[in-house]
CSV table of C-alpha atoms in Angstrom, one decimal:
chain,number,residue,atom,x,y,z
M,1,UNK,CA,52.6,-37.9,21.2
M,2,UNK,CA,49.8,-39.8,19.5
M,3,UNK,CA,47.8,-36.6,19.4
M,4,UNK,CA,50.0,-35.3,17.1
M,5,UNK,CA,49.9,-37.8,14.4
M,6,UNK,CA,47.4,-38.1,11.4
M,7,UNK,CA,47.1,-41.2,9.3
M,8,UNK,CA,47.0,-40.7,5.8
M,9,UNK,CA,45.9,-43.8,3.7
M,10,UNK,CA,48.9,-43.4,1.1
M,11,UNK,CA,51.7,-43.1,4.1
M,12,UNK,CA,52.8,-47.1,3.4
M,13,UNK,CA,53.6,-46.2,-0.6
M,14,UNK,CA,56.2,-43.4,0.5
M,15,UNK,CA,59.5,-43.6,1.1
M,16,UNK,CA,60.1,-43.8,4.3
M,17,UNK,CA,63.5,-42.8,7.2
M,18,UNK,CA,64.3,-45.2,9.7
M,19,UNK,CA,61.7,-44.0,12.3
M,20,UNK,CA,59.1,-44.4,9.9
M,21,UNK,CA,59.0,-40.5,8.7
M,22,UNK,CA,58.3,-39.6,5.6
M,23,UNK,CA,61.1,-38.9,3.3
M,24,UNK,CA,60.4,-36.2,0.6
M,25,UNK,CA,62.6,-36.0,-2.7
M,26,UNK,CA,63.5,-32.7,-3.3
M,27,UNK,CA,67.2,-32.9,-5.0
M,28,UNK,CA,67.3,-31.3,-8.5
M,29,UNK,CA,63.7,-29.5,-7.9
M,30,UNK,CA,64.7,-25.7,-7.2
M,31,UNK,CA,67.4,-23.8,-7.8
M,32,UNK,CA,69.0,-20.1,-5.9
M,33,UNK,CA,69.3,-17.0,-7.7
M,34,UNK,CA,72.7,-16.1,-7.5
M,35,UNK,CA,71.4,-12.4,-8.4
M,36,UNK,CA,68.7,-12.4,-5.9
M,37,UNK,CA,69.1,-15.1,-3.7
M,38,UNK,CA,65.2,-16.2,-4.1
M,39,UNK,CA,64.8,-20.2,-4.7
M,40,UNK,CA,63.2,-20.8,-8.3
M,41,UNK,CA,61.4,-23.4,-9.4
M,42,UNK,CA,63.7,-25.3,-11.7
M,43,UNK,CA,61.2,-26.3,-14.3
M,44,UNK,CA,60.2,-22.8,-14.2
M,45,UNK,CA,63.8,-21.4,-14.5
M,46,UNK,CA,64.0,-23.9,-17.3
M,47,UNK,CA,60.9,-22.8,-19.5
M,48,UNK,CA,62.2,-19.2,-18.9
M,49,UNK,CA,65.3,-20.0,-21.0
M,50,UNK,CA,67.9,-20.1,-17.8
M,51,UNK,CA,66.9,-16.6,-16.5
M,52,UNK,CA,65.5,-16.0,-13.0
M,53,UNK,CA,61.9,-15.2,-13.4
M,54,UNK,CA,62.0,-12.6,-10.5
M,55,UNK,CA,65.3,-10.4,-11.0
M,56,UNK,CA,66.4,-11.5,-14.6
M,57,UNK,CA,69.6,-12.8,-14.0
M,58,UNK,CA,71.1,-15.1,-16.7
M,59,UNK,CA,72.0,-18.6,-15.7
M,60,UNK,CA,74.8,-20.6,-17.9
M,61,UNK,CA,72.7,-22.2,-21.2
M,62,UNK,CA,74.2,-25.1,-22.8
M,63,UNK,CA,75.0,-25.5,-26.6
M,64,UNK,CA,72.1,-27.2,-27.7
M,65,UNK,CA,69.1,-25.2,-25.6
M,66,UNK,CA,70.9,-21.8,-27.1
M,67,UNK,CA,70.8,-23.6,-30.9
M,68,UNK,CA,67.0,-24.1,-30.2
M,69,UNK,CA,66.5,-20.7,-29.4
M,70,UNK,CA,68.5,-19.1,-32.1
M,71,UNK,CA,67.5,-20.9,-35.1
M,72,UNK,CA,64.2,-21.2,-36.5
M,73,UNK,CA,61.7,-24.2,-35.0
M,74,UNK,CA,65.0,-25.6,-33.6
M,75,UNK,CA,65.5,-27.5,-37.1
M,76,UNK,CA,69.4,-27.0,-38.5
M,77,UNK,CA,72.2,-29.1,-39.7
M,78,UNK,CA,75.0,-30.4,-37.5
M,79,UNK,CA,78.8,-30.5,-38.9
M,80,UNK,CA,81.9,-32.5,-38.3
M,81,UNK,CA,80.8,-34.2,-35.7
M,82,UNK,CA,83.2,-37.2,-36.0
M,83,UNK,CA,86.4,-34.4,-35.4
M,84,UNK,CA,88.5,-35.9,-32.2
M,85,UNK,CA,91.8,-34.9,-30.7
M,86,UNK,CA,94.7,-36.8,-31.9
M,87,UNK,CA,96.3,-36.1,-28.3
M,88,UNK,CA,99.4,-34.9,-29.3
M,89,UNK,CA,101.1,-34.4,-26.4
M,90,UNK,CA,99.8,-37.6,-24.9
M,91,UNK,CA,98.9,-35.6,-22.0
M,92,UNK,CA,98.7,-37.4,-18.3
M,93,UNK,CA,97.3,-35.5,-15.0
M,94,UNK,CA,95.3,-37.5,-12.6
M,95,UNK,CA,93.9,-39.5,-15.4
M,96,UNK,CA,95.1,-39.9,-19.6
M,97,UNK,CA,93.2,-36.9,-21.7
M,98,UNK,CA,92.2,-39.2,-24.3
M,99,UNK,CA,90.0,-41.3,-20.8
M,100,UNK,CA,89.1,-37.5,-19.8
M,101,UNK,CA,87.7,-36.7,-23.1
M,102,UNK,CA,85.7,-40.2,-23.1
M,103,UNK,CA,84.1,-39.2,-20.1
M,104,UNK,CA,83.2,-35.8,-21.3
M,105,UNK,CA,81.2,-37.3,-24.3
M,106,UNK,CA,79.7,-39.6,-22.1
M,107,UNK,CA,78.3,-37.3,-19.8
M,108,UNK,CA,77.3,-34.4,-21.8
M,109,UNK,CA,76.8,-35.8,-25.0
M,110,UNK,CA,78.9,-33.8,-27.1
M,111,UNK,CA,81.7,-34.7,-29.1
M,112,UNK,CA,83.9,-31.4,-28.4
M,113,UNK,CA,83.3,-27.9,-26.8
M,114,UNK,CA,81.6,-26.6,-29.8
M,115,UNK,CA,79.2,-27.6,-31.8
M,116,UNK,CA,78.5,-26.3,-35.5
M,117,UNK,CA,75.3,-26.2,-37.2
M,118,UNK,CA,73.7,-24.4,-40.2
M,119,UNK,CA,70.1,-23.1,-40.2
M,120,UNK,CA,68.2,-20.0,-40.4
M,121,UNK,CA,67.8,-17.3,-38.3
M,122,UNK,CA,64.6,-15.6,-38.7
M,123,UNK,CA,64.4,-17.2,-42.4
M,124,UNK,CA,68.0,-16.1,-43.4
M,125,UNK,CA,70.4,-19.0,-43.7
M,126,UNK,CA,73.7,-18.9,-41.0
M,127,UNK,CA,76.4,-20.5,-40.2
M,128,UNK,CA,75.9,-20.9,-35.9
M,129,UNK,CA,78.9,-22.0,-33.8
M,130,UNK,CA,78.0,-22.6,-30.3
M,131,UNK,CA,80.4,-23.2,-27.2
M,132,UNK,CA,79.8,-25.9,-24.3
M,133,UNK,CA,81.1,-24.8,-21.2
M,134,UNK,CA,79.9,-28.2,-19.9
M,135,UNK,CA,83.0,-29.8,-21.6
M,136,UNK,CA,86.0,-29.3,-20.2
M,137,UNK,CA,85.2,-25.7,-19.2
M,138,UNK,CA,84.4,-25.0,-22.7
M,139,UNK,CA,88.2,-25.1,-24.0
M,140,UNK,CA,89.6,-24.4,-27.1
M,141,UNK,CA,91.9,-27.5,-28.3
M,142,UNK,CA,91.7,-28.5,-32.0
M,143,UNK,CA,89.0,-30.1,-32.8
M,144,UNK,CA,87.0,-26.3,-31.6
M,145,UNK,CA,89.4,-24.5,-33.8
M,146,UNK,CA,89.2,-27.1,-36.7
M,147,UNK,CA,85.2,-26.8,-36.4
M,148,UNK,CA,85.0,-23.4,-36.4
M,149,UNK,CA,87.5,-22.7,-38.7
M,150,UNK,CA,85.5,-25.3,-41.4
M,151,UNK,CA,82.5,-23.6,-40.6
M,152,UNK,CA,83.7,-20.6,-41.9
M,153,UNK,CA,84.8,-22.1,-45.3
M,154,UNK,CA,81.4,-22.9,-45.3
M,155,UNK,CA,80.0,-19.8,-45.0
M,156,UNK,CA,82.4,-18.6,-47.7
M,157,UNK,CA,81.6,-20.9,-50.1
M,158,UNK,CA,77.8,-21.0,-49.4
M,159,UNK,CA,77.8,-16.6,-48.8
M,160,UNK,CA,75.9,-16.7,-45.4
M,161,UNK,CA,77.2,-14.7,-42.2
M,162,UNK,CA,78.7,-16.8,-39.2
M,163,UNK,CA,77.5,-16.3,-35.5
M,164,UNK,CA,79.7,-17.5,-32.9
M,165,UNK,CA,78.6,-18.1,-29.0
M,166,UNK,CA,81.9,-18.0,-27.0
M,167,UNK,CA,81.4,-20.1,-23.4
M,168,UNK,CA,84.8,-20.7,-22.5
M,169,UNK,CA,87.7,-20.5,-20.3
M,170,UNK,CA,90.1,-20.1,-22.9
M,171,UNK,CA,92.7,-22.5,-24.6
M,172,UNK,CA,93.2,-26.1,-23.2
M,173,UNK,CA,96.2,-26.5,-21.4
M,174,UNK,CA,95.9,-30.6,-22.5
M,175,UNK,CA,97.1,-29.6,-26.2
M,176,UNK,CA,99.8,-27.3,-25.1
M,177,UNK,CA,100.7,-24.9,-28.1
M,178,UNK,CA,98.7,-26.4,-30.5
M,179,UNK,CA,95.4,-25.3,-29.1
M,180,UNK,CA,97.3,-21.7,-28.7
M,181,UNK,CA,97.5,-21.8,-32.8
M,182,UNK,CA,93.6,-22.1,-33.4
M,183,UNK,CA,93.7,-18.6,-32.2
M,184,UNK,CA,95.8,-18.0,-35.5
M,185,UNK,CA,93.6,-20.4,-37.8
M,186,UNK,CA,90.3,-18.8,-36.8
M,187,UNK,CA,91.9,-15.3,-37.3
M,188,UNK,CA,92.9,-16.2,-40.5
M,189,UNK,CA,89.6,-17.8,-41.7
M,190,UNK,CA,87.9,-15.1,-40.4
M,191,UNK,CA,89.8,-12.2,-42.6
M,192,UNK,CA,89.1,-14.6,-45.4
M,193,UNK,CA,85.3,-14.0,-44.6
M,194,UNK,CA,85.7,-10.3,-44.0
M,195,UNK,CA,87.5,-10.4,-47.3
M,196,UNK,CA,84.3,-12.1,-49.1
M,197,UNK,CA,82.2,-9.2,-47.4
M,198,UNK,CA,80.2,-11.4,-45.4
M,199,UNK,CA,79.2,-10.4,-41.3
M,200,UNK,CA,80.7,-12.0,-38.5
M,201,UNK,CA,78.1,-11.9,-35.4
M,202,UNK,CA,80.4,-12.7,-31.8
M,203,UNK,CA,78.3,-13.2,-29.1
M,204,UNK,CA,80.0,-13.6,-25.8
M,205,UNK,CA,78.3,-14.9,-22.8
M,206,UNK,CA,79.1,-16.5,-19.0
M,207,UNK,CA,82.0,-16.9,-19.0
M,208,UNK,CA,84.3,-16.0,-22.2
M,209,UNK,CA,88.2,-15.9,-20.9
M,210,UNK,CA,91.8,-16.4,-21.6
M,211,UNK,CA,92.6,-17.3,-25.7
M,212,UNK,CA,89.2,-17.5,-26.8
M,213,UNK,CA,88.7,-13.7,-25.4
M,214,UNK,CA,92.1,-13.0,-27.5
M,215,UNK,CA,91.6,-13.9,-30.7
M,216,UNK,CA,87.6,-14.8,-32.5
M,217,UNK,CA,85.4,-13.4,-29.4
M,218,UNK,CA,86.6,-10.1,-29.8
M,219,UNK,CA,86.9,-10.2,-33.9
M,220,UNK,CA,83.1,-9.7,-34.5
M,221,UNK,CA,81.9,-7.4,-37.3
M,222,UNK,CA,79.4,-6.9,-34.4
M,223,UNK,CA,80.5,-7.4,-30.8
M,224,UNK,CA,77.5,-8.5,-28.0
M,225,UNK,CA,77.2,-10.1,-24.6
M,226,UNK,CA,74.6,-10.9,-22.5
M,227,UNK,CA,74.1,-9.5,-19.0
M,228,UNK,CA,76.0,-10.1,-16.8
M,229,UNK,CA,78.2,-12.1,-18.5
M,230,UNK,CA,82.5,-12.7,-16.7
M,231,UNK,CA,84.7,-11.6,-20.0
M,232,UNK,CA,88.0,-11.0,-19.8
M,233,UNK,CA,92.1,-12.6,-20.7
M,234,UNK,CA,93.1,-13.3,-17.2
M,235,UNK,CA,90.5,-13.8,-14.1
M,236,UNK,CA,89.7,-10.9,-12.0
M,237,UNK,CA,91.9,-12.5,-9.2
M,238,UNK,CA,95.3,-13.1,-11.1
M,239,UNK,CA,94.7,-9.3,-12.2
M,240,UNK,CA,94.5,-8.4,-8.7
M,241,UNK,CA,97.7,-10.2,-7.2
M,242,UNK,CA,99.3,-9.1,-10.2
M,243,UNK,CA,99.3,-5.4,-10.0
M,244,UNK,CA,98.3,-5.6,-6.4
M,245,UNK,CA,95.3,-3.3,-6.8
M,246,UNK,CA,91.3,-3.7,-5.6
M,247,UNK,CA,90.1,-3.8,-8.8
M,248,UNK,CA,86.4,-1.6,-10.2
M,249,UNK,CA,82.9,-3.3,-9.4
M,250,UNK,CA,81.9,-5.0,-12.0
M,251,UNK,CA,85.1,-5.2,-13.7
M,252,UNK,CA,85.3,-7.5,-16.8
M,253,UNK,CA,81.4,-7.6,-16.2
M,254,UNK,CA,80.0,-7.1,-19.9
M,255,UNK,CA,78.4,-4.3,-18.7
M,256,UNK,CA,81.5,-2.6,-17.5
M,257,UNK,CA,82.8,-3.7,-21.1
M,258,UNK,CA,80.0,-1.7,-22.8
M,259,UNK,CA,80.2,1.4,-20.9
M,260,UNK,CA,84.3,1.7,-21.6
M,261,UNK,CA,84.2,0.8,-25.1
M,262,UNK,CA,85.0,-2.9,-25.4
M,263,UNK,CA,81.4,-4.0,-26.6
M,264,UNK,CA,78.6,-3.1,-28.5
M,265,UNK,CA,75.7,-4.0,-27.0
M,266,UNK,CA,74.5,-5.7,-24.4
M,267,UNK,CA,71.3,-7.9,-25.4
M,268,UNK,CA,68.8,-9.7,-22.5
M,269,UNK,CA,69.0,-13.5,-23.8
M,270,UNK,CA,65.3,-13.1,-25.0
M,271,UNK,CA,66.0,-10.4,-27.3
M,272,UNK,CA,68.9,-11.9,-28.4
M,273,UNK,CA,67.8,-14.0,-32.1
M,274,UNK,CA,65.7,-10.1,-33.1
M,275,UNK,CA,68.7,-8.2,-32.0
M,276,UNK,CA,70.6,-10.9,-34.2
M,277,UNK,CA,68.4,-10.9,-37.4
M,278,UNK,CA,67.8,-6.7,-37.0
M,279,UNK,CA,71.7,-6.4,-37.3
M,280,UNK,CA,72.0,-8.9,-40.3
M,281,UNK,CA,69.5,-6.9,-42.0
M,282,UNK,CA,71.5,-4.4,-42.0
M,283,UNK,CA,74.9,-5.6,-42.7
M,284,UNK,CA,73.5,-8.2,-45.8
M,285,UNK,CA,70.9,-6.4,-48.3
């Protein structure tokens, strides 16, 4: 068996298995296209903004990567960070929400689902709102609604349009019927802006569900998804043991959405910030 061994002179400073074999670290390094099923270079995937490099699909994009690529040089304004639950229901599953929310922040570095941020888009000052899936599925409880709903005050008083980025799975089941009500407050906020003539921009990526879907996703002067993207109230599976049909392909896909009238566009991510400022140009002289 000796004929098939080599000696290499850097074999002692590896990591090594029990029998001496060489043990390579490849955790974390690729990643598989769940739209083409090829393995993809992860630090390629991530240069490419999250989308496959050989078929396009559109990975998930957290909050912060998608602020860098909408506003200008990545440079904007954070707002209301300090905002945190007051627990109202003091909620208990398999651990207290208040220890659940904790280790949310801990992990992703966020203090909510949301995070709201003022820059400019192609040199014309916004008002950005951008969902976190990564934080408790994206869910709406207060502290979104109060966040959003501030940052369009702001936009009122300061007379810039609002962009929101939906990534959720709707409204949090921890704060019960108060997180159903931010549906209401953002409604109302957002007639206020409509009523100070000033565009609302709704962009609605993987996935946007359930009350977020119901009320400000869907409210947009402008109304546009990414590819690809799962948007819908209820998940494809409920609808089908509900009315106990085999639903469309595609269905609740956003580009089953566009073609039956519930979208306007649909925008690759990398065309999303032109397709953005092109559209503000012509809803703000």
């Amino acid at each position: 068996m000796s004929w098939f061994k080599r000696d290499k002179p850097n074999d002692e400073k590896l990591p090594t298995l029990g029998d001496g074999e060489r043990k390579v670290r490849t955790e974390g390094l690729w990643q598989k296209c769940d739209g083409c099923r090829q393995i993809i270079w992860k630090k390629d995937l991530e240069a490419n903004w999250n989308i496959c490099t050989k078929c396009g699909h559109h990975f998930r994009l957290d909050a912060p990567g998608r602020i860098k690529m909408l506003l200008d040089d990545g440079v904007f304004e954070t707002h209301d960070h300090c905002l945190a639950t007051s627990d109202p229901l003091h909620f208990v599953d398999s651990k207290p929400y208040l220890e659940r929310i904790k280790g949310f922040r801990a992990s992703t570095g966020l203090s909510d689902a949301v995070i709201s941020t003022s820059g400019n888009l192609d040199g014309r000052p916004v008002q950005l709102c951008v969902m976190d899936i990564r934080f408790i599925g994206g869910s709406m409880g207060s502290v979104v609604g109060e966040k959003i709903a501030r940052a369009i005050e702001r936009a009122i008083a300061a007379n810039t349009p609002v962009i929101i980025v939906s990534a959720s799975g709707g409204a949090r089941m921890q704060e019960g019927a108060v997180s159903l009500m931010q549906m209401a407050k953002i409604a109302a906020a957002l007639m206020r802006l409509d009523e100070a003539r000033l565009p609302y921009i709704s962009v609605l990526t993987d996935p946007t569900t359930g009350g977020v879907t119901a009320s400000y996703a869907m409210l947009g002067d402008l109304n546009i998804a990414e590819p690809g993207a799962l948007i819908g109230f209820a998940g494809p599976r409920v609808i089908e043991q509900t009315i106990r049909k085999k639903l469309p392909e595609g269905f609740q896909r956003s580009e089953f959405l566009l073609k039956h009238g519930m979208l306007d566009a649909v925008v690759p991510r990398l065309e999303m910030k032109q397709y953005i400022s092109r559209a503000l140009r012509f809803f703000v002289a």
